[in-house]
PDB file of C-alpha atoms in Angstrom:
ATOM      1  CA  MET Q   1     -13.007 -34.438  12.573  1.00 34.00           C
ATOM      2  CA  SER Q   2     -11.758 -31.103  13.996  1.00 36.00           C
ATOM      3  CA  VAL Q   3     -12.111 -27.626  12.059  1.00 38.00           C
ATOM      4  CA  ASN Q   4      -8.987 -25.409  11.927  1.00 45.00           C
ATOM      5  CA  PRO Q   5     -10.269 -22.239  13.754  1.00 43.00           C
ATOM      6  CA  GLN Q   6      -8.354 -20.246  11.390  1.00 51.00           C
ATOM      7  CA  SER Q   7     -10.441 -21.319   8.453  1.00 53.00           C
ATOM      8  CA  SER Q   8     -13.942 -21.047   7.272  1.00 49.00           C
ATOM      9  CA  SER Q   9     -15.722 -23.704   5.981  1.00 43.00           C
ATOM     10  CA  GLY Q  10     -14.968 -22.656   2.261  1.00 45.00           C
ATOM     11  CA  GLY Q  11     -11.411 -23.168   3.001  1.00 51.00           C
ATOM     12  CA  LYS Q  12     -10.899 -19.381   3.295  1.00 70.00           C
ATOM     13  CA  LEU Q  13      -8.975 -17.967   5.891  1.00 80.00           C
ATOM     14  CA  ARG Q  14     -10.925 -16.207   8.662  1.00 91.00           C
ATOM     15  CA  PHE Q  15      -9.853 -12.483   9.431  1.00 95.00           C
ATOM     16  CA  ARG Q  16      -7.528 -13.502  12.412  1.00 95.00           C
ATOM     17  CA  GLY Q  17      -5.889 -16.342  10.169  1.00 95.00           C
ATOM     18  CA  GLU Q  18      -5.116 -13.517   7.985  1.00 96.00           C
ATOM     19  CA  VAL Q  19      -3.760 -11.305  10.334  1.00 97.00           C
ATOM     20  CA  ALA Q  20      -1.461 -14.381  11.728  1.00 96.00           C
ATOM     21  CA  ASP Q  21      -0.232 -14.993   8.305  1.00 95.00           C
ATOM     22  CA  PHE Q  22       0.436 -11.025   7.775  1.00 97.00           C
ATOM     23  CA  TRP Q  23       2.627 -11.082  10.887  1.00 97.00           C
ATOM     24  CA  ARG Q  24       4.324 -14.562   9.880  1.00 96.00           C
ATOM     25  CA  PHE Q  25       5.045 -12.899   6.326  1.00 96.00           C
ATOM     26  CA  ILE Q  26       6.597  -9.663   7.756  1.00 97.00           C
ATOM     27  CA  ARG Q  27       8.901 -11.560   9.733  1.00 96.00           C
ATOM     28  CA  HIS Q  28      10.041 -13.535   6.571  1.00 95.00           C
ATOM     29  CA  PRO Q  29       8.940 -11.837   3.698  1.00 95.00           C
ATOM     30  CA  ARG Q  30       8.959 -14.071   0.444  1.00 90.00           C
ATOM     31  CA  PRO Q  31       6.698 -13.983  -2.721  1.00 86.00           C
ATOM     32  CA  VAL Q  32       4.592 -16.713  -1.601  1.00 81.00           C
ATOM     33  CA  ALA Q  33       1.206 -18.094  -3.070  1.00 78.00           C
ATOM     34  CA  ARG Q  34      -1.868 -15.919  -3.189  1.00 80.00           C
ATOM     35  CA  LEU Q  35      -4.773 -16.561  -0.576  1.00 80.00           C
ATOM     36  CA  SER Q  36      -7.468 -19.358  -1.090  1.00 64.00           C
ATOM     37  CA  GLY Q  37      -9.972 -18.081  -2.859  1.00 57.00           C
ATOM     38  CA  ARG Q  38      -7.812 -16.260  -5.303  1.00 54.00           C
ATOM     39  CA  PHE Q  39      -7.619 -16.979  -9.288  1.00 53.00           C
ATOM     40  CA  ALA Q  40      -5.741 -19.904  -9.774  1.00 47.00           C
ATOM     41  CA  GLY Q  41      -2.198 -19.371 -11.333  1.00 51.00           C
ATOM     42  CA  GLY Q  42      -1.272 -15.800 -12.059  1.00 58.00           C
ATOM     43  CA  GLY Q  43      -2.128 -13.452 -15.038  1.00 69.00           C
ATOM     44  CA  LEU Q  44      -4.132 -10.255 -15.547  1.00 77.00           C
ATOM     45  CA  ALA Q  45      -7.175 -11.495 -13.729  1.00 77.00           C
ATOM     46  CA  ALA Q  46      -5.245 -12.744 -10.762  1.00 77.00           C
ATOM     47  CA  ASP Q  47      -3.127  -9.511 -10.726  1.00 84.00           C
ATOM     48  CA  TRP Q  48      -6.042  -6.599 -10.752  1.00 89.00           C
ATOM     49  CA  TRP Q  49      -9.331  -8.323  -9.429  1.00 87.00           C
ATOM     50  CA  PRO Q  50      -9.510  -7.236  -5.895  1.00 86.00           C
ATOM     51  CA  GLY Q  51     -11.286 -10.977  -4.766  1.00 83.00           C
ATOM     52  CA  ILE Q  52     -11.746  -9.530  -1.170  1.00 90.00           C
ATOM     53  CA  GLY Q  53     -15.089  -8.726  -0.098  1.00 91.00           C
ATOM     54  CA  PRO Q  54     -16.342  -5.583   1.509  1.00 94.00           C
ATOM     55  CA  GLY Q  55     -16.394  -6.938   5.054  1.00 96.00           C
ATOM     56  CA  ARG Q  56     -12.777  -8.278   5.225  1.00 95.00           C
ATOM     57  CA  LEU Q  57     -11.737  -5.010   3.130  1.00 96.00           C
ATOM     58  CA  LEU Q  58     -13.318  -3.110   6.121  1.00 97.00           C
ATOM     59  CA  ALA Q  59     -11.677  -5.407   8.848  1.00 97.00           C
ATOM     60  CA  TRP Q  60      -8.583  -4.601   7.624  1.00 98.00           C
ATOM     61  CA  ALA Q  61      -9.103  -0.936   7.096  1.00 98.00           C
ATOM     62  CA  GLY Q  62     -10.524  -0.646  10.770  1.00 97.00           C
ATOM     63  CA  LEU Q  63      -7.567  -2.573  12.005  1.00 98.00           C
ATOM     64  CA  LEU Q  64      -5.266  -0.119  10.601  1.00 98.00           C
ATOM     65  CA  TRP Q  65      -7.378   2.580  11.761  1.00 97.00           C
ATOM     66  CA  ALA Q  66      -7.430   1.302  15.008  1.00 97.00           C
ATOM     67  CA  LEU Q  67      -3.807   0.975  15.535  1.00 97.00           C
ATOM     68  CA  ASN Q  68      -3.145   4.401  14.033  1.00 95.00           C
ATOM     69  CA  LEU Q  69      -5.646   6.151  16.083  1.00 93.00           C
ATOM     70  CA  PHE Q  70      -4.686   4.551  19.301  1.00 96.00           C
ATOM     71  CA  ALA Q  71      -0.984   3.136  18.901  1.00 96.00           C
ATOM     72  CA  LEU Q  72       1.149   4.973  16.247  1.00 96.00           C
ATOM     73  CA  GLY Q  73      -1.124   8.030  15.734  1.00 94.00           C
ATOM     74  CA  PRO Q  74      -0.349   9.345  19.425  1.00 95.00           C
ATOM     75  CA  VAL Q  75       3.547   9.103  18.998  1.00 96.00           C
ATOM     76  CA  ALA Q  76       3.311  11.121  15.462  1.00 95.00           C
ATOM     77  CA  VAL Q  77       1.440  13.657  17.431  1.00 94.00           C
ATOM     78  CA  MET Q  78       3.983  14.041  20.099  1.00 95.00           C
ATOM     79  CA  ALA Q  79       6.542  13.869  17.633  1.00 94.00           C
ATOM     80  CA  ALA Q  80       4.854  16.525  15.672  1.00 94.00           C
ATOM     81  CA  GLY Q  81       4.325  18.509  18.834  1.00 93.00           C
ATOM     82  CA  LEU Q  82       7.855  18.447  20.231  1.00 93.00           C
ATOM     83  CA  GLY Q  83       9.334  19.188  16.374  1.00 92.00           C
ATOM     84  CA  GLY Q  84       7.303  21.958  15.513  1.00 92.00           C
ATOM     85  CA  ALA Q  85       5.926  20.194  12.672  1.00 92.00           C
ATOM     86  CA  THR Q  86       2.313  20.527  11.400  1.00 92.00           C
ATOM     87  CA  HIS Q  87       0.479  18.545   8.548  1.00 90.00           C
ATOM     88  CA  ARG Q  88      -0.079  20.722   5.313  1.00 89.00           C
ATOM     89  CA  ILE Q  89      -3.732  19.291   4.725  1.00 87.00           C
ATOM     90  CA  ASP Q  90      -6.188  21.980   5.022  1.00 83.00           C
ATOM     91  CA  PRO Q  91      -9.205  20.826   6.820  1.00 80.00           C
ATOM     92  CA  ALA Q  92     -11.102  23.561   4.758  1.00 79.00           C
ATOM     93  CA  ASN Q  93     -10.215  21.891   1.442  1.00 86.00           C
ATOM     94  CA  LEU Q  94     -10.048  18.405   1.732  1.00 85.00           C
ATOM     95  CA  PRO Q  95      -8.368  16.684  -1.009  1.00 89.00           C
ATOM     96  CA  TRP Q  96     -10.712  14.005  -1.637  1.00 90.00           C
ATOM     97  CA  LEU Q  97      -9.712  13.150  -5.294  1.00 92.00           C
ATOM     98  CA  THR Q  98      -6.217  12.750  -4.474  1.00 93.00           C
ATOM     99  CA  ALA Q  99      -6.452  10.865  -1.407  1.00 93.00           C
ATOM    100  CA  VAL Q 100      -9.140   8.341  -2.324  1.00 95.00           C
ATOM    101  CA  LEU Q 101      -8.397   8.141  -5.911  1.00 96.00           C
ATOM    102  CA  TRP Q 102      -5.192   9.366  -7.218  1.00 97.00           C
ATOM    103  CA  ALA Q 103      -2.876   8.531  -4.260  1.00 96.00           C
ATOM    104  CA  PRO Q 104      -4.110   4.475  -3.948  1.00 97.00           C
ATOM    105  CA  LEU Q 105      -3.577   4.069  -7.539  1.00 97.00           C
ATOM    106  CA  VAL Q 106      -0.330   6.239  -8.194  1.00 98.00           C
ATOM    107  CA  GLU Q 107       1.693   4.990  -5.140  1.00 98.00           C
ATOM    108  CA  GLU Q 108       0.599   1.221  -5.307  1.00 98.00           C
ATOM    109  CA  MET Q 109       1.895   1.307  -8.667  1.00 97.00           C
ATOM    110  CA  LEU Q 110       4.879   3.217  -8.025  1.00 97.00           C
ATOM    111  CA  PHE Q 111       5.964   1.173  -4.598  1.00 97.00           C
ATOM    112  CA  ARG Q 112       4.425  -2.101  -4.506  1.00 97.00           C
ATOM    113  CA  TYR Q 113       3.074  -3.346  -8.052  1.00 95.00           C
ATOM    114  CA  GLY Q 114       6.710  -4.365  -8.644  1.00 93.00           C
ATOM    115  CA  LEU Q 115       7.036  -6.705  -5.813  1.00 94.00           C
ATOM    116  CA  ARG Q 116       5.545  -9.493  -7.804  1.00 90.00           C
ATOM    117  CA  ARG Q 117       6.447  -7.857 -11.206  1.00 88.00           C
ATOM    118  CA  PRO Q 118      10.030  -6.539 -10.447  1.00 89.00           C
ATOM    119  CA  ARG Q 119      11.242  -6.265 -14.318  1.00 86.00           C
ATOM    120  CA  GLN Q 120       8.666  -3.805 -14.740  1.00 89.00           C
ATOM    121  CA  VAL Q 121       9.841  -1.690 -12.318  1.00 91.00           C
ATOM    122  CA  LEU Q 122      13.003  -0.852 -14.649  1.00 90.00           C
ATOM    123  CA  TRP Q 123      10.440   1.115 -17.014  1.00 94.00           C
ATOM    124  CA  LEU Q 124       7.474   1.761 -14.829  1.00 95.00           C
ATOM    125  CA  VAL Q 125       8.994   3.648 -11.611  1.00 96.00           C
ATOM    126  CA  PRO Q 126      10.906   6.335 -14.008  1.00 96.00           C
ATOM    127  CA  ALA Q 127       7.988   6.758 -16.063  1.00 96.00           C
ATOM    128  CA  LEU Q 128       5.912   7.430 -13.219  1.00 97.00           C
ATOM    129  CA  MET Q 129       8.273  10.381 -12.122  1.00 96.00           C
ATOM    130  CA  PRO Q 130       6.459  13.041 -13.998  1.00 96.00           C
ATOM    131  CA  VAL Q 131       3.033  11.766 -12.656  1.00 96.00           C
ATOM    132  CA  VAL Q 132       4.183  11.795  -9.097  1.00 95.00           C
ATOM    133  CA  LEU Q 133       6.000  15.412  -9.499  1.00 94.00           C
ATOM    134  CA  TYR Q 134       3.442  17.207 -11.261  1.00 95.00           C
ATOM    135  CA  GLY Q 135       0.271  15.524  -9.072  1.00 94.00           C
ATOM    136  CA  PRO Q 136      -3.482  15.014 -10.564  1.00 94.00           C
ATOM    137  CA  LYS Q 137      -3.871  17.083 -13.895  1.00 95.00           C
ATOM    138  CA  LEU Q 138      -5.231  15.779 -17.295  1.00 96.00           C
ATOM    139  CA  TRP Q 139      -2.387  15.310 -18.744  1.00 96.00           C
ATOM    140  CA  THR Q 140      -0.903  13.302 -15.883  1.00 97.00           C
ATOM    141  CA  GLY Q 141      -3.759  11.195 -15.545  1.00 96.00           C
ATOM    142  CA  LEU Q 142      -3.958  10.409 -19.111  1.00 97.00           C
ATOM    143  CA  LEU Q 143      -0.010   9.192 -18.593  1.00 96.00           C
ATOM    144  CA  LEU Q 144      -1.232   6.903 -15.820  1.00 96.00           C
ATOM    145  CA  ALA Q 145      -3.858   5.318 -17.774  1.00 96.00           C
ATOM    146  CA  ALA Q 146      -1.260   4.581 -20.619  1.00 96.00           C
ATOM    147  CA  PHE Q 147       1.265   3.245 -17.893  1.00 95.00           C
ATOM    148  CA  VAL Q 148      -1.439   0.951 -16.103  1.00 94.00           C
ATOM    149  CA  LEU Q 149      -2.632  -0.404 -19.772  1.00 92.00           C
ATOM    150  CA  LEU Q 150       0.960  -0.632 -20.531  1.00 90.00           C
ATOM    151  CA  ALA Q 151       1.746  -2.876 -17.068  1.00 87.00           C
ATOM    152  CA  CYS Q 152      -1.458  -4.777 -17.663  1.00 85.00           C
ATOM    153  CA  TRP Q 153      -0.335  -5.717 -21.038  1.00 82.00           C
ATOM    154  CA  GLY Q 154       3.059  -6.748 -19.655  1.00 68.00           C
ATOM    155  CA  THR Q 155       1.114  -9.030 -17.214  1.00 67.00           C
ATOM    156  CA  ARG Q 156      -0.933 -10.905 -20.365  1.00 61.00           C
ATOM    157  CA  GLN Q 157       2.616 -11.411 -21.656  1.00 53.00           C
ATOM    158  CA  ARG Q 158       3.974 -13.152 -18.710  1.00 56.00           C
ATOM    159  CA  ALA Q 159       1.322 -14.889 -16.448  1.00 51.00           C
ATOM    160  CA  GLU Q 160       4.070 -16.149 -13.829  1.00 53.00           C
ATOM    161  CA  PRO Q 161       6.600 -13.275 -13.607  1.00 57.00           C
ATOM    162  CA  LEU Q 162       8.840 -15.395 -11.205  1.00 60.00           C
ATOM    163  CA  LYS Q 163       9.181 -18.088 -13.813  1.00 58.00           C
ATOM    164  CA  GLY Q 164      10.894 -18.328 -17.359  1.00 56.00           C
ATOM    165  CA  TRP Q 165      13.348 -15.287 -16.043  1.00 60.00           C
ATOM    166  CA  ASP Q 166      17.389 -15.788 -16.524  1.00 63.00           C
ATOM    167  CA  THR Q 167      18.289 -18.006 -13.547  1.00 70.00           C
ATOM    168  CA  THR Q 168      20.634 -15.514 -12.120  1.00 83.00           C
ATOM    169  CA  TRP Q 169      18.060 -12.657 -11.847  1.00 80.00           C
ATOM    170  CA  ARG Q 170      15.507 -14.997 -10.432  1.00 81.00           C
ATOM    171  CA  ARG Q 171      17.460 -16.315  -7.723  1.00 85.00           C
ATOM    172  CA  TYR Q 172      18.917 -13.111  -6.613  1.00 88.00           C
ATOM    173  CA  TYR Q 173      15.611 -11.432  -6.451  1.00 90.00           C
ATOM    174  CA  LEU Q 174      14.109 -14.234  -4.493  1.00 89.00           C
ATOM    175  CA  LYS Q 175      17.079 -14.292  -2.211  1.00 92.00           C
ATOM    176  CA  HIS Q 176      17.013 -10.621  -1.608  1.00 94.00           C
ATOM    177  CA  PHE Q 177      13.141 -10.217  -1.530  1.00 95.00           C
ATOM    178  CA  GLY Q 178      12.687  -9.807   1.974  1.00 96.00           C
ATOM    179  CA  LEU Q 179      15.021  -6.608   1.987  1.00 97.00           C
ATOM    180  CA  VAL Q 180      13.171  -5.272  -0.809  1.00 97.00           C
ATOM    181  CA  PHE Q 181       9.911  -5.775   0.679  1.00 97.00           C
ATOM    182  CA  HIS Q 182      11.164  -3.621   3.854  1.00 98.00           C
ATOM    183  CA  LEU Q 183      12.975  -0.852   2.115  1.00 98.00           C
ATOM    184  CA  VAL Q 184       9.877  -0.472  -0.306  1.00 98.00           C
ATOM    185  CA  ALA Q 185       7.671  -0.258   3.169  1.00 98.00           C
ATOM    186  CA  LEU Q 186      10.315   2.520   4.579  1.00 98.00           C
ATOM    187  CA  THR Q 187      10.403   4.517   1.397  1.00 98.00           C
ATOM    188  CA  PHE Q 188       6.630   4.523   1.202  1.00 98.00           C
ATOM    189  CA  ALA Q 189       6.695   5.928   5.061  1.00 98.00           C
ATOM    190  CA  ALA Q 190       9.875   8.498   3.957  1.00 97.00           C
ATOM    191  CA  VAL Q 191       7.887   9.790   0.723  1.00 96.00           C
ATOM    192  CA  HIS Q 192       5.028  10.948   3.348  1.00 96.00           C
ATOM    193  CA  LEU Q 193       7.312  13.392   5.256  1.00 96.00           C
ATOM    194  CA  THR Q 194       6.630  15.793   2.546  1.00 94.00           C
ATOM    195  CA  ASN Q 195       3.095  15.850   4.132  1.00 93.00           C
ATOM    196  CA  PHE Q 196       4.510  18.388   6.638  1.00 94.00           C
ATOM    197  CA  VAL Q 197       5.863  21.711   7.423  1.00 93.00           C
ATOM    198  CA  TYR Q 198       8.847  21.822   9.296  1.00 93.00           C
ATOM    199  CA  SER Q 199      10.115  24.428  11.776  1.00 86.00           C
ATOM    200  CA  LYS Q 200      13.739  23.305  13.369  1.00 87.00           C
ATOM    201  CA  THR Q 201      12.480  20.031  13.529  1.00 90.00           C
ATOM    202  CA  PRO Q 202      14.901  17.190  14.675  1.00 93.00           C
ATOM    203  CA  TYR Q 203      16.001  14.706  12.099  1.00 93.00           C
ATOM    204  CA  TRP Q 204      15.524  12.154  14.982  1.00 94.00           C
ATOM    205  CA  LEU Q 205      12.141  13.084  15.178  1.00 94.00           C
ATOM    206  CA  MET Q 206      10.965  12.405  11.331  1.00 95.00           C
ATOM    207  CA  PRO Q 207      10.695   8.802  11.463  1.00 96.00           C
ATOM    208  CA  LEU Q 208       8.185   9.108  14.557  1.00 96.00           C
ATOM    209  CA  LEU Q 209       5.872  11.350  12.253  1.00 96.00           C
ATOM    210  CA  VAL Q 210       5.458   8.790   9.444  1.00 97.00           C
ATOM    211  CA  LEU Q 211       5.037   5.529  11.738  1.00 97.00           C
ATOM    212  CA  PRO Q 212       1.196   5.074  10.512  1.00 96.00           C
ATOM    213  CA  GLN Q 213       2.565   5.047   7.157  1.00 97.00           C
ATOM    214  CA  TRP Q 214       5.331   2.660   7.954  1.00 98.00           C
ATOM    215  CA  LEU Q 215       2.660  -0.007   9.402  1.00 97.00           C
ATOM    216  CA  THR Q 216       0.127   0.712   6.570  1.00 98.00           C
ATOM    217  CA  GLY Q 217       2.941   0.253   3.993  1.00 98.00           C
ATOM    218  CA  LEU Q 218       3.630  -3.005   5.480  1.00 98.00           C
ATOM    219  CA  VAL Q 219      -0.109  -4.082   5.394  1.00 98.00           C
ATOM    220  CA  LEU Q 220      -0.397  -2.759   2.033  1.00 98.00           C
ATOM    221  CA  GLY Q 221       2.584  -5.213   0.807  1.00 98.00           C
ATOM    222  CA  TRP Q 222       1.543  -8.034   2.249  1.00 97.00           C
ATOM    223  CA  MET Q 223      -2.083  -7.583   0.633  1.00 97.00           C
ATOM    224  CA  ARG Q 224      -0.172  -6.866  -2.929  1.00 95.00           C
ATOM    225  CA  VAL Q 225       1.521 -10.319  -2.506  1.00 94.00           C
ATOM    226  CA  ARG Q 226      -1.436 -12.353  -1.131  1.00 93.00           C
ATOM    227  CA  ARG Q 227      -4.185 -10.921  -3.022  1.00 93.00           C
ATOM    228  CA  GLY Q 228      -2.890  -8.601  -5.876  1.00 92.00           C
ATOM    229  CA  ILE Q 229      -2.738  -5.322  -6.947  1.00 94.00           C
ATOM    230  CA  GLY Q 230      -6.322  -4.791  -7.447  1.00 94.00           C
ATOM    231  CA  ALA Q 231      -6.854  -5.698  -3.458  1.00 95.00           C
ATOM    232  CA  ALA Q 232      -3.688  -3.158  -1.942  1.00 97.00           C
ATOM    233  CA  ILE Q 233      -5.233  -0.323  -4.483  1.00 97.00           C
ATOM    234  CA  LEU Q 234      -8.821  -0.947  -2.997  1.00 97.00           C
ATOM    235  CA  LEU Q 235      -7.503  -1.143   0.804  1.00 98.00           C
ATOM    236  CA  HIS Q 236      -5.365   2.089   0.258  1.00 98.00           C
ATOM    237  CA  ALA Q 237      -8.255   3.769  -0.865  1.00 97.00           C
ATOM    238  CA  THR Q 238     -10.612   2.836   1.932  1.00 97.00           C
ATOM    239  CA  PHE Q 239      -7.992   3.700   4.340  1.00 97.00           C
ATOM    240  CA  ASN Q 240      -7.471   7.035   3.427  1.00 96.00           C
ATOM    241  CA  ALA Q 241     -10.940   7.843   2.842  1.00 95.00           C
ATOM    242  CA  GLY Q 242     -11.880   7.106   6.882  1.00 94.00           C
ATOM    243  CA  PRO Q 243      -9.390   9.852   7.838  1.00 91.00           C
ATOM    244  CA  ILE Q 244     -10.693  12.395   5.372  1.00 92.00           C
ATOM    245  CA  LEU Q 245     -14.470  11.400   6.101  1.00 91.00           C
ATOM    246  CA  MET Q 246     -13.659  11.948   9.548  1.00 89.00           C
ATOM    247  CA  ILE Q 247     -12.308  15.405   9.357  1.00 86.00           C
ATOM    248  CA  TRP Q 248     -15.111  16.108   6.965  1.00 86.00           C
ATOM    249  CA  ALA Q 249     -17.695  15.320   9.785  1.00 85.00           C
ATOM    250  CA  VAL Q 250     -15.711  17.116  12.461  1.00 81.00           C
ATOM    251  CA  MET Q 251     -15.917  20.160  10.136  1.00 79.00           C
ATOM    252  CA  ARG Q 252     -19.423  19.851   9.039  1.00 77.00           C
ATOM    253  CA  TRP Q 253     -20.942  18.946  12.518  1.00 79.00           C
ATOM    254  CA  ALA Q 254     -18.691  20.510  15.268  1.00 65.00           C
ATOM    255  CA  PRO Q 255     -19.683  23.905  14.840  1.00 58.00           C
ATOM    256  CA  THR Q 256     -23.357  23.197  14.719  1.00 56.00           C
ATOM    257  CA  ALA Q 257     -22.823  21.309  18.283  1.00 52.00           C
ATOM    258  CA  ALA Q 258     -20.793  24.165  19.542  1.00 49.00           C
ATOM    259  CA  SER Q 259     -23.434  26.847  18.488  1.00 50.00           C
TER     260      SER Q 259
END
């Protein structure tokens, strides 16, 4: 009896199988079933419990770090140099809270939560605008917590979000899901243009600055659909922590090494 090289003995996809699944998905995005090993059916637990081990999580983060460092990152750096754009991040004051906790939760709820819960987008995205605009503060944190709880309540109320709708709504969304998915990834990347300070930067160079965010958005979107919003938030946080940790290490140890 032959064994599928992309599957482990427990029926779960190996990492290379997940990468292949991601590649197939982004070419023809659709709201397919979650990966094996997830909770059966829908509901709150299936949507929020990550269901991904540390090794697999680090494998995805490592793949993104490698692609951004050796492929897309150099293109973004070149574009920034040609256009005179500089990043807003201050190495002496690293935004740990924002990058590792705040941004993953806010951005996943804003951009990717609605991929499987599209009706909740109608209230959730407008409601999150004050949280996005004012950033991490006590009152915005309380608002965010309230909105997450409301979203969870909505999840409990309708375990299967893509069933039981008005037929016209459902068919229209499913028909255009691929377009929605890629527009979400592009919008996510475009929002990160605000991370830069510009000095007569040509408009045609700007998309190159956020190529890493575009790729990351595609992976996070796949992760949200195939594993749930909890897994997407966790991968987002892990991915953000890597560069911040690297900058911190360079700032801490480079002066010592040079002296």
